[in-house]
Short mmCIF file of C-alpha atoms in Angstrom, two decimals:
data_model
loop_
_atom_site.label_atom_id
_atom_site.label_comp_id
_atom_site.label_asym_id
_atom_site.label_seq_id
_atom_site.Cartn_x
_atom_site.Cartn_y
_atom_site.Cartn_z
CA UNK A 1 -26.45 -101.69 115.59
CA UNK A 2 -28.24 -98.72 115.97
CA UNK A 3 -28.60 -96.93 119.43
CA UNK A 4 -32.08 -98.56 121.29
CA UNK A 5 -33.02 -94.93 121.94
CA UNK A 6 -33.08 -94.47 118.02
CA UNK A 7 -34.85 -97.15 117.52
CA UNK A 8 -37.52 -96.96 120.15
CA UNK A 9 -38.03 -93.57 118.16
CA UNK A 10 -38.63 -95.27 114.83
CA UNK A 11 -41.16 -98.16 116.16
CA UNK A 12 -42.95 -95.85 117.55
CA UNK A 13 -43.29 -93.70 114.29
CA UNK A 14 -43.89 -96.65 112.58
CA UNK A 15 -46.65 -97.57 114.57
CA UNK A 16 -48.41 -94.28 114.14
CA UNK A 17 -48.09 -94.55 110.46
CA UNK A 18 -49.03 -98.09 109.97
CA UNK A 19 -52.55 -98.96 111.08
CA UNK A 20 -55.97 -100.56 110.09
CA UNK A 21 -58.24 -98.60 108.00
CA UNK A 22 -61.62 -99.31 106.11
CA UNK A 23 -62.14 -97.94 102.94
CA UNK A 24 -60.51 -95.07 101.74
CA UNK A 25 -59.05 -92.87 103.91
CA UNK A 26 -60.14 -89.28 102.99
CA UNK A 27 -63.64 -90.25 103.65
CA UNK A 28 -63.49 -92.04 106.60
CA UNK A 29 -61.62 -89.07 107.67
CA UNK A 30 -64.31 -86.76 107.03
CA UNK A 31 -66.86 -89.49 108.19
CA UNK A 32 -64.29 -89.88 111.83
CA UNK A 33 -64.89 -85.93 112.30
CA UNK A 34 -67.95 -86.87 111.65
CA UNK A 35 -68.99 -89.02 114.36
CA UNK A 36 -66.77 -86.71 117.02
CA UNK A 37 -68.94 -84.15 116.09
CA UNK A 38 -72.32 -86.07 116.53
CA UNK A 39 -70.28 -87.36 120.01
CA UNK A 40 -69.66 -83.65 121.25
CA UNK A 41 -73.30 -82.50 120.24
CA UNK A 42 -74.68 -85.55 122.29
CA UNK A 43 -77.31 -86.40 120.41
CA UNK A 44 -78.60 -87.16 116.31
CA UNK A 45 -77.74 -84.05 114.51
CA UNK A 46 -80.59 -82.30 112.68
CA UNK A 47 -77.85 -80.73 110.04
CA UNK A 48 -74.18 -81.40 109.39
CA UNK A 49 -72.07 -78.53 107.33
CA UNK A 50 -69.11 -80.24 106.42
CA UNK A 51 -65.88 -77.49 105.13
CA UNK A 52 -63.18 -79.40 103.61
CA UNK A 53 -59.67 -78.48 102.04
CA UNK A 54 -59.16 -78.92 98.02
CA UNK A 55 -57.00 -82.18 98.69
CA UNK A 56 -59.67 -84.01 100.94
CA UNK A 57 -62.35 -83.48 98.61
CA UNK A 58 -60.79 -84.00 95.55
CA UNK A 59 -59.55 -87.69 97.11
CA UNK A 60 -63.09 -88.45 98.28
CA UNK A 61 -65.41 -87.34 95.49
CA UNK A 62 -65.26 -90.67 93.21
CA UNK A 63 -64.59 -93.57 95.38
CA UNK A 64 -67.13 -96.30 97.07
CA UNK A 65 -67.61 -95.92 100.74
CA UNK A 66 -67.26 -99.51 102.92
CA UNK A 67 -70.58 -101.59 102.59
CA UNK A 68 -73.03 -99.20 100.98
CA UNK A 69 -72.66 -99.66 97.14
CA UNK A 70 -72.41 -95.75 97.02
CA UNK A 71 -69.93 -93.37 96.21
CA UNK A 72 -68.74 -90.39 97.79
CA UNK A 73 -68.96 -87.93 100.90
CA UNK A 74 -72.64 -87.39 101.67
CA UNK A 75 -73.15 -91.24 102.46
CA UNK A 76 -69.88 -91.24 104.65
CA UNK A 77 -71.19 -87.83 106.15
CA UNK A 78 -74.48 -89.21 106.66
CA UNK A 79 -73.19 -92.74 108.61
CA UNK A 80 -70.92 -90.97 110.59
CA UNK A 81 -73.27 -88.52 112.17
CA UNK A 82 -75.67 -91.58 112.69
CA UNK A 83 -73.64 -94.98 113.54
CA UNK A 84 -70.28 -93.80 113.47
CA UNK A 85 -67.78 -93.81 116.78
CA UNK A 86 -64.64 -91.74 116.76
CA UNK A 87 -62.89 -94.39 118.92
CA UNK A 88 -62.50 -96.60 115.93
CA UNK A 89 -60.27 -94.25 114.14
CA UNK A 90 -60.22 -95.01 110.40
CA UNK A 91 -62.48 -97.81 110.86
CA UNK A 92 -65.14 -95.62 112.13
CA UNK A 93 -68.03 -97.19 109.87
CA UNK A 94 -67.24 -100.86 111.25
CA UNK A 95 -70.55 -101.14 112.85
CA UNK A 96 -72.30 -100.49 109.64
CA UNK A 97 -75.60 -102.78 109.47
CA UNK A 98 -78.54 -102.30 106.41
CA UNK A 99 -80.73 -100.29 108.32
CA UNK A 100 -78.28 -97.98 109.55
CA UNK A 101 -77.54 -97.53 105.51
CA UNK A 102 -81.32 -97.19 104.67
CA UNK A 103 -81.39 -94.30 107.39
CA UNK A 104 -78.09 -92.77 105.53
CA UNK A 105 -80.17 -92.50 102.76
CA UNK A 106 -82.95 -91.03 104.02
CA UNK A 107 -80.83 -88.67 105.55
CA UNK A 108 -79.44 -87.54 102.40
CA UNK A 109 -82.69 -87.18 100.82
CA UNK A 110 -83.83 -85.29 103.22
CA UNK A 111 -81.19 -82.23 102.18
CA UNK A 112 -79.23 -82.92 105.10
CA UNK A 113 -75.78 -82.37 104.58
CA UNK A 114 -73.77 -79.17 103.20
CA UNK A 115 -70.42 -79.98 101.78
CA UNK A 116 -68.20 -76.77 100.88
CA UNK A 117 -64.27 -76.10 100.64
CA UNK A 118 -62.91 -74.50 102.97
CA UNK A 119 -61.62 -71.36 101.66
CA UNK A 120 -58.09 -69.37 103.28
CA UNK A 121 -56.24 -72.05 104.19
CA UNK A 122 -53.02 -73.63 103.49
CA UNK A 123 -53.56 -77.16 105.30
CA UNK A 124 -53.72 -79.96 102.51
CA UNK A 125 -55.35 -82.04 105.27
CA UNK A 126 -58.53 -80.10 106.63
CA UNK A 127 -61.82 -81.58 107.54
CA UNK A 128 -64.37 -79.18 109.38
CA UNK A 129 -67.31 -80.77 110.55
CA UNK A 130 -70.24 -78.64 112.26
CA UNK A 131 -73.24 -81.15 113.84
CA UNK A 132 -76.34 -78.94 114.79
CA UNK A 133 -79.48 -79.89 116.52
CA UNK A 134 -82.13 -77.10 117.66
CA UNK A 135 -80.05 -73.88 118.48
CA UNK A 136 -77.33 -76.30 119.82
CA UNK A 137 -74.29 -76.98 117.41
CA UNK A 138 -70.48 -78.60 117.73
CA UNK A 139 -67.55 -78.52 115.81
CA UNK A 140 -64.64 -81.00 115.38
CA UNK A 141 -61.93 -80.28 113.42
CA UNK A 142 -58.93 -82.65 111.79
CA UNK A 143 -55.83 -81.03 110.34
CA UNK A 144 -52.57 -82.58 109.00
CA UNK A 145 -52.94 -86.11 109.29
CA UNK A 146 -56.56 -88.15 108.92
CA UNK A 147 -56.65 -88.88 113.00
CA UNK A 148 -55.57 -85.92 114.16
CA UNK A 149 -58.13 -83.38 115.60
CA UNK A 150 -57.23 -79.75 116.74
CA UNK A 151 -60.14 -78.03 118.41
CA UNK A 152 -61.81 -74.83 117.39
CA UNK A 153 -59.09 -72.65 117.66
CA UNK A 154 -56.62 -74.29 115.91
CA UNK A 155 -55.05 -75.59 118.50
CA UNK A 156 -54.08 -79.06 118.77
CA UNK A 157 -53.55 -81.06 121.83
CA UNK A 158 -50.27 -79.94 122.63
CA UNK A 159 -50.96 -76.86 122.45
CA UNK A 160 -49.51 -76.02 119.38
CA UNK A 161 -50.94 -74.27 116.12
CA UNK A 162 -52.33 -77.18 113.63
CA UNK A 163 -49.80 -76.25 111.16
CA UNK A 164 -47.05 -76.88 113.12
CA UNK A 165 -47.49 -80.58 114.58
CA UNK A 166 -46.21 -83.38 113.50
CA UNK A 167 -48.83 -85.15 111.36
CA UNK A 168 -48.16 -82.63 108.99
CA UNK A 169 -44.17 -81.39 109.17
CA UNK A 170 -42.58 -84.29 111.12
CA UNK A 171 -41.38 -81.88 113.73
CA UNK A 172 -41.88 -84.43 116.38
CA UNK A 173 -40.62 -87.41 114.56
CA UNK A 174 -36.85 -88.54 114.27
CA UNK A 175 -35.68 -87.05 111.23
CA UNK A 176 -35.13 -90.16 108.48
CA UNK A 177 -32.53 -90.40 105.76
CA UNK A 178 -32.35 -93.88 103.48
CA UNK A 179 -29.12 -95.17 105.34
CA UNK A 180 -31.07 -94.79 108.53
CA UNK A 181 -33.80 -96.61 107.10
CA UNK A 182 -31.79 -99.31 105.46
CA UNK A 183 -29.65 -99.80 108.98
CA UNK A 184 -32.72 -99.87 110.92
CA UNK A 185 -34.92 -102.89 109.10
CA UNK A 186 -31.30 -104.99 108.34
CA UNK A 187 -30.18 -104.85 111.72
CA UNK A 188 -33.23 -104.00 114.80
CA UNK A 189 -33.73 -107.13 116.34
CA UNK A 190 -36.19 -109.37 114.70
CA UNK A 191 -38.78 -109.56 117.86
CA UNK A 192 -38.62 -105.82 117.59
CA UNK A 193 -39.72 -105.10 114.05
CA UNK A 194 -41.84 -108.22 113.44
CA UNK A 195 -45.17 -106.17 114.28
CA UNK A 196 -44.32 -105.20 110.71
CA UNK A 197 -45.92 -108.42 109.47
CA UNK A 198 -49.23 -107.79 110.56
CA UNK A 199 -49.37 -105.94 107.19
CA UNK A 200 -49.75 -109.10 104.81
CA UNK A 201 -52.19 -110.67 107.08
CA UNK A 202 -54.27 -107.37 106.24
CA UNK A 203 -53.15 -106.83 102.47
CA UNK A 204 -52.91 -109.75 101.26
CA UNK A 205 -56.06 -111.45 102.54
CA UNK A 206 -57.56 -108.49 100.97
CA UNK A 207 -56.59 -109.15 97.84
CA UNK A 208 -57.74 -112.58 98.56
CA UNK A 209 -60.99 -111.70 99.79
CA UNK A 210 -61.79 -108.93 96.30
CA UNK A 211 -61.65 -112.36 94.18
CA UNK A 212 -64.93 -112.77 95.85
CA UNK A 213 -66.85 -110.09 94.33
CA UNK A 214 -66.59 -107.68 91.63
CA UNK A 215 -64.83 -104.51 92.72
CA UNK A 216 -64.04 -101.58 90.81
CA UNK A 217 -62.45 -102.73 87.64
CA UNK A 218 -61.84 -105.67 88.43
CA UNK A 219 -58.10 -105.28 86.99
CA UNK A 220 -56.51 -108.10 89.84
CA UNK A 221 -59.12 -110.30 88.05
CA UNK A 222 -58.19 -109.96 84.70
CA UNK A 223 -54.49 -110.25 84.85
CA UNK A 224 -55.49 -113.95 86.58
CA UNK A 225 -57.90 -114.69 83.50
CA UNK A 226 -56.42 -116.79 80.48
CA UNK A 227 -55.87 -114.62 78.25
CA UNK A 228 -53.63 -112.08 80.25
CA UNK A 229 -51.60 -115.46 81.52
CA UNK A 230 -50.77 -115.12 77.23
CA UNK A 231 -49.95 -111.51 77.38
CA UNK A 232 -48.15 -111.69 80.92
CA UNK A 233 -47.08 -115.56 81.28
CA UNK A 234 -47.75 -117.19 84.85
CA UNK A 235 -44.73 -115.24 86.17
CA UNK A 236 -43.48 -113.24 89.81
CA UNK A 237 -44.41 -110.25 87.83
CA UNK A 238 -48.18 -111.18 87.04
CA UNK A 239 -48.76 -112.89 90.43
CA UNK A 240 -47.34 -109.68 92.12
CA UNK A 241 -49.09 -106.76 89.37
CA UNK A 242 -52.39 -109.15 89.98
CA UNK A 243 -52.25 -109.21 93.89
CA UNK A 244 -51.77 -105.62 94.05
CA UNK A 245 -54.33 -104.87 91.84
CA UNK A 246 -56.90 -106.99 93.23
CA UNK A 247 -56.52 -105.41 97.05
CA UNK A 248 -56.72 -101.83 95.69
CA UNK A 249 -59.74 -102.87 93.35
CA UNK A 250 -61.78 -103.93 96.34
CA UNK A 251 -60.75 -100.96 98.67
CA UNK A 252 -61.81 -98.15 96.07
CA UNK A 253 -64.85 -100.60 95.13
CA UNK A 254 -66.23 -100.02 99.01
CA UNK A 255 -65.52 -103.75 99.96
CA UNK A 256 -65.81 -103.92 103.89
CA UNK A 257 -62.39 -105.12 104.00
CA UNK A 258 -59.67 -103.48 106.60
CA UNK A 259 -56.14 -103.14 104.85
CA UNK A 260 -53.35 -101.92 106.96
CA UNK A 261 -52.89 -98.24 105.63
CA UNK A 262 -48.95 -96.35 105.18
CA UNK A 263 -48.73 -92.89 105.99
CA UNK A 264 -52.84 -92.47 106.05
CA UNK A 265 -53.56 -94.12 102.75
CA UNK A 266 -54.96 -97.68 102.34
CA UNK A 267 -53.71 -97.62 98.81
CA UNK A 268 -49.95 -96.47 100.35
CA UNK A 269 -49.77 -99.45 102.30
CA UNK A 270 -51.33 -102.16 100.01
CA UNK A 271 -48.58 -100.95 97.52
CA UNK A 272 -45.86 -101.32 100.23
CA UNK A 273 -46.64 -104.69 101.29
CA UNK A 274 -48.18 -106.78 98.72
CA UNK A 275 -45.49 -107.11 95.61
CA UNK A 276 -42.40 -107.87 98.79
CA UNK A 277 -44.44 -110.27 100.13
CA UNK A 278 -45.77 -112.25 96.82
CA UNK A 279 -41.67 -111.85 96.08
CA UNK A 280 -40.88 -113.41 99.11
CA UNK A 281 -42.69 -116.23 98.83
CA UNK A 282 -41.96 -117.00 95.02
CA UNK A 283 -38.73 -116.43 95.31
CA UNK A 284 -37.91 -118.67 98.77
CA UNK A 285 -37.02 -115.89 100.96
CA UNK A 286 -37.07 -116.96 104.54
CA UNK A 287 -39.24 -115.56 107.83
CA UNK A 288 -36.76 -113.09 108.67
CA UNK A 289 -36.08 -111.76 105.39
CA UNK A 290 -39.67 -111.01 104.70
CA UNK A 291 -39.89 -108.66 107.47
CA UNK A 292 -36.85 -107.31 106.82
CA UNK A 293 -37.72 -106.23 103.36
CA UNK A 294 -41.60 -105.04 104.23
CA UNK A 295 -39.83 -102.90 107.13
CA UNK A 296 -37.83 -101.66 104.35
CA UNK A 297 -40.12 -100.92 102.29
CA UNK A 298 -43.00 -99.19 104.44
CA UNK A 299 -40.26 -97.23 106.59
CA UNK A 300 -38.69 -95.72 103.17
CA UNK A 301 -42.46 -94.86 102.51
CA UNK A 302 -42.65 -93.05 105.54
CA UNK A 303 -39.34 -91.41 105.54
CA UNK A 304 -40.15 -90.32 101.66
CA UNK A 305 -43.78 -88.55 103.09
CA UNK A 306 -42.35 -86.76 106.14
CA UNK A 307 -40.78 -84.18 103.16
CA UNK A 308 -43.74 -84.75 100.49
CA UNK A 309 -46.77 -84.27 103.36
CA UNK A 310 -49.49 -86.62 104.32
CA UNK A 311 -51.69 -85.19 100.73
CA UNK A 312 -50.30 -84.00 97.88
CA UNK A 313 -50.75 -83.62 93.72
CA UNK A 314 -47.84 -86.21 93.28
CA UNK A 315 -49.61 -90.16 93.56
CA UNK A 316 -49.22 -92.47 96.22
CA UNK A 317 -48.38 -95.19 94.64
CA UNK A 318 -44.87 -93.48 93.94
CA UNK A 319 -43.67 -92.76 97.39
CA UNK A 320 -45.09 -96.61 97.88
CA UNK A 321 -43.47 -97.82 95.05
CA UNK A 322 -40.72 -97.21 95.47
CA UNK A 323 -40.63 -98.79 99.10
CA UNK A 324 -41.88 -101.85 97.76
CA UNK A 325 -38.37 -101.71 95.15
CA UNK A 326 -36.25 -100.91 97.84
CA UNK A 327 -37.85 -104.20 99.86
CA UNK A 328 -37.60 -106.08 96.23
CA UNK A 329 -33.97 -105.19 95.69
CA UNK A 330 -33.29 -106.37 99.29
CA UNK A 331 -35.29 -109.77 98.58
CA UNK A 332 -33.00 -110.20 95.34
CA UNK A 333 -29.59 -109.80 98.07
CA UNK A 334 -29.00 -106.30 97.60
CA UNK A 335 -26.93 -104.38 99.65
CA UNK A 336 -27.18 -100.60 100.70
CA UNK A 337 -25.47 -99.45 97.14
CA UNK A 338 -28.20 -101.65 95.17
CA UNK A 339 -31.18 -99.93 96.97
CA UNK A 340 -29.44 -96.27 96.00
CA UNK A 341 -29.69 -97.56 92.37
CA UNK A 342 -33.30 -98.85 92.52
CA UNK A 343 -34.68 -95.29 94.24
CA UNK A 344 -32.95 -93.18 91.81
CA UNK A 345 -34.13 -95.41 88.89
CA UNK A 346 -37.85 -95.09 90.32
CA UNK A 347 -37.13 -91.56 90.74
CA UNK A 348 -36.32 -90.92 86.98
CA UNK A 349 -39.20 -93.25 85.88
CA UNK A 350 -42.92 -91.81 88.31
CA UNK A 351 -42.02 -88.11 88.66
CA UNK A 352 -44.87 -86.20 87.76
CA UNK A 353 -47.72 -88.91 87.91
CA UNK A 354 -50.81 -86.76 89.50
CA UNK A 355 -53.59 -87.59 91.56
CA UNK A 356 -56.49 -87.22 90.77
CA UNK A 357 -58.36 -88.26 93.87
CA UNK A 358 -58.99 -91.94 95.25
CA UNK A 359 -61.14 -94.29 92.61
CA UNK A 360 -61.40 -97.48 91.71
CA UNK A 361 -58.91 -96.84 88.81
CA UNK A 362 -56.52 -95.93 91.12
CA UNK A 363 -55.59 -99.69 90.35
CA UNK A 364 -54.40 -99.12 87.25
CA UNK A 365 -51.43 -96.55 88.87
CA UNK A 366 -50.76 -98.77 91.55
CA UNK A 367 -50.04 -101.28 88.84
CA UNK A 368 -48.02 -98.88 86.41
CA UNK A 369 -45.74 -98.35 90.21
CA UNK A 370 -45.30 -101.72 90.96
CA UNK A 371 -44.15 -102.49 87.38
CA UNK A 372 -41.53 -99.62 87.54
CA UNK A 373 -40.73 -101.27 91.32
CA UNK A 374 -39.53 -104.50 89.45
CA UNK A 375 -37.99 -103.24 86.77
CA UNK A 376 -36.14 -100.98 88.66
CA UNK A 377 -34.60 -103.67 91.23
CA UNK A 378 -33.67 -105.75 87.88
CA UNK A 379 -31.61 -103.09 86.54
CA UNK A 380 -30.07 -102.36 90.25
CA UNK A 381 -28.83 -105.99 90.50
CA UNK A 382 -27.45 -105.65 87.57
CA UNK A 383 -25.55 -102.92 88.33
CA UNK A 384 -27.70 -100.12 86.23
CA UNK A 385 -28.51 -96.71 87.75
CA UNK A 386 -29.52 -93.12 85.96
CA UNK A 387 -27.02 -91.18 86.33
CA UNK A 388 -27.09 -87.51 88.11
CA UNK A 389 -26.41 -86.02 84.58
CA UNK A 390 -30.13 -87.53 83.34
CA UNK A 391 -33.34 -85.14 84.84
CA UNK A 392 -34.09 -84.41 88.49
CA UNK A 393 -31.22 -87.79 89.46
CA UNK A 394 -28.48 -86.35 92.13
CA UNK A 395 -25.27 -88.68 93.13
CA UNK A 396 -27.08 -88.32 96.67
CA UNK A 397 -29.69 -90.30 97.16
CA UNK A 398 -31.33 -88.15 99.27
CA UNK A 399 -30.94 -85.23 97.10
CA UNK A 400 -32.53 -87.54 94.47
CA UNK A 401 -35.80 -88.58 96.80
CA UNK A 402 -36.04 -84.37 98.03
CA UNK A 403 -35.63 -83.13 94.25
CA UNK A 404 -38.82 -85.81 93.85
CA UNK A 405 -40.96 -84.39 96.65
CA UNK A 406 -40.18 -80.83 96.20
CA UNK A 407 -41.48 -81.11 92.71
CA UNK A 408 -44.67 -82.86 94.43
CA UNK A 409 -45.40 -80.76 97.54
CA UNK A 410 -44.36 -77.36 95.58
CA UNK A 411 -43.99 -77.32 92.00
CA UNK A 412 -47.00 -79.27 91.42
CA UNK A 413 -49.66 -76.78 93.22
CA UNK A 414 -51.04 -75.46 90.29
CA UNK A 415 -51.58 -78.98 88.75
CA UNK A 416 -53.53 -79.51 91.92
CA UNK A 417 -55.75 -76.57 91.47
CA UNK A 418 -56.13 -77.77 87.52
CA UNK A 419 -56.98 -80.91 88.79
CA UNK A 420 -59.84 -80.03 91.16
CA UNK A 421 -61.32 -77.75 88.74
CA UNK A 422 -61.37 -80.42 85.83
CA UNK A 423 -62.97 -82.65 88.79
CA UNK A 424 -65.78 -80.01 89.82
CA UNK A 425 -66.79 -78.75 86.43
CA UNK A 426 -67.23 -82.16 84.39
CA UNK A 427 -69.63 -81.91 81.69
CA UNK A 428 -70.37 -81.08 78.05
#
């Protein structure tokens, strides 16, 4: 068993990686600096410039904010400056009531708000938030992870440069490899790691709760309807595509839902928990075995960011993905050498799919991951792996999951840039 020490280390990680959010979590970033603003100026702010970096506003241009029908920053902006308390965290918009959204919009109307990016910087995660009321003004500032606020300067709590702490480069975190991982969730003591469970309460009663309305596109709806059960069959793989689906539809639709988040995105963590645990239960797994395999699976998430960063041009829903095969292939009774063959299989499958910021078709990815999650734990138990002859593939495993997030922290920069200018200049 793995020293206590070690894995004190990794609860703890796990614990600041895994937690409740509402909505999406670039805005509600924004909307958390937000409110500390508003909380530092001590009173309603007259004007709120807002400076963001190209990954932040690219993921929070086209997706529905908790509880307001609307879409984008200025409404998140607006709430946060009015209603919104930084002590929530992620689920700073909580106390959200209709006249609190009828004042948002006046707000807006009244040309408010100034959104720019935030030019000469290299921080993927940057949210600048200026509240001014008279000649008085206050700034927050959040940089490399969506809690984590620096002040002025730079200078985070520690008294290190933003850059450098550990939201952003793991510097402070125990340093993960996939036998790690895979040794941690099969052996930790049950009572230690069953905090991990909290996560299908969340996701899954989400997805329960978006049958309710009409979110997004509704895809979690229509793989349920008749004539998908034709294309699909009443299978594991259409109860588990269909659960997925529906959570993420209602958290991009701006249902006031909380899901429990992986590595700061809602998305992240609905895709790490959901397919294990509709696996689980079709397929008989007991208690134990459940948390076992979501440990698995949100812990190789984790350990597959703190190389790729907390934003990048490479989708969630691959680094999640894959988490949820690795906690599949462990459902099905794989051992260590099965999970090696389902990472490097999802490896030569998702490389390369780009995001395009959070939106409510952000269900049709997660869907196209947790397909390729299935498919690849199939071919693993049956002894099927690409081969380090076939693409970006090593024999290491770990070579295999760096190769994947070098391409998506470095070699996919310029498809970033691409990206946010397609998104900012739409129009015939």
């Amino acid at each position: 068993m793995i020293d206590k020490e070690i894995r004190n280390r990794i609860i703890e990680l796990v614990h600041r990686e895994v937690v409740p959010a509402i909505g999406c979590t670039e805005p509600m970033c924004v909307a958390l600096c937000t409110a500390k603003a508003t909380e530092l100026l001590g009173c309603r702010p007259e004007r709120i410039e807002v400076q963001l970096s190209a990954n932040i506003l690219k993921n929070a241009m086209g997706v529905g904010i908790p509880g307001t029908g609307m879409i984008g920053l200025p409404i998140a902006i607006a709430l946060g400056g009015l209603i919104g308390k930084s002590s929530y965290q992620l689920e700073v918009l909580k106390d959200l009531t209709p006249d609190a959204l009828e004042e948002g919009k006046r707000y807006i109307d009244e040309k408010r708000i100034d959104i720019q990016l935030k030019k000469g910087i290299t921080e993927k995660l940057y949210v600048e938030v200026t509240c001014r009321a008279g000649d008085k003004a206050r700034t927050a500032i959040i940089a490399g992870s969506h809690t984590h606020f620096v002040d002025v300067n730079g200078v985070a709590s520690n008294g290190k440069p933003a850059h450098s702490c550990h939201a952003e480069t793991g510097s402070d975190d125990i340093a993960l490899d996939l036998r790690l991982v895979y040794d941690f969730a099969t052996t930790a003591p049950l009572e230690e790691i069953r905090f991990i469970e909290e996560t299908r309460k969340y996701n899954m009663n989400a997805a329960r709760e978006a049958l309710k309305g009409n979110y997004g596109h509704n895809l979690g709806k229509t793989i349920d309807r008749p004539l998908s059960k034709g294309i699909f069959g009443n299978s594991i793989y259409a109860h588990i595509i269909a659960r997925t689906a529906s959570a993420c539809d209602a958290r991009m639709g701006g249902a006031m839902i909380p899901v429990m988040s992986n590595s700061g995105s809602g998305n992240q963590g609905i895709c790490a928990t959901n397919p294990v645990c509709v696996y689980a239960k079709e397929n008989e797994n007991t208690e134990e075995e459940l948390i076992r395999g979501l440990m698995l699976s949100h812990l190789t998430a984790i350990y597959i960011k703190q190389s790729l960063g907390t934003l990048s041009a490479l989708c969630g829903c691959v680094v999640a993905s894959i988490g949820s095969s690795v906690g599949i292939t462990y459902l099905m009774g794989g051992n260590f050498e099965h999970i090696c063959r389902s990472v490097k299989n999802m490896v030569a499958n998702l490389t390369g799919m780009i995001c395009d910021g959070a939106k409510p078709s952000c269900s049709l990815k997660i869907t196209s991951g947790v397909s390729t999650a299935l498919l690849s734990a199939l071919l693993s138990m049956e002894g099927k792996c690409v081969t380090s002859t076939e693409g970006i593939v090593d024999d290491c495993v770990d070579k295999s999951i760096h190769n994947l997030t070098a391409i998506g922290a470095n070699g996919m920069g310029p498809t970033d840039d691409m990206v946010l200018e397609i998104m900012t200049s739409k129009g015939c």
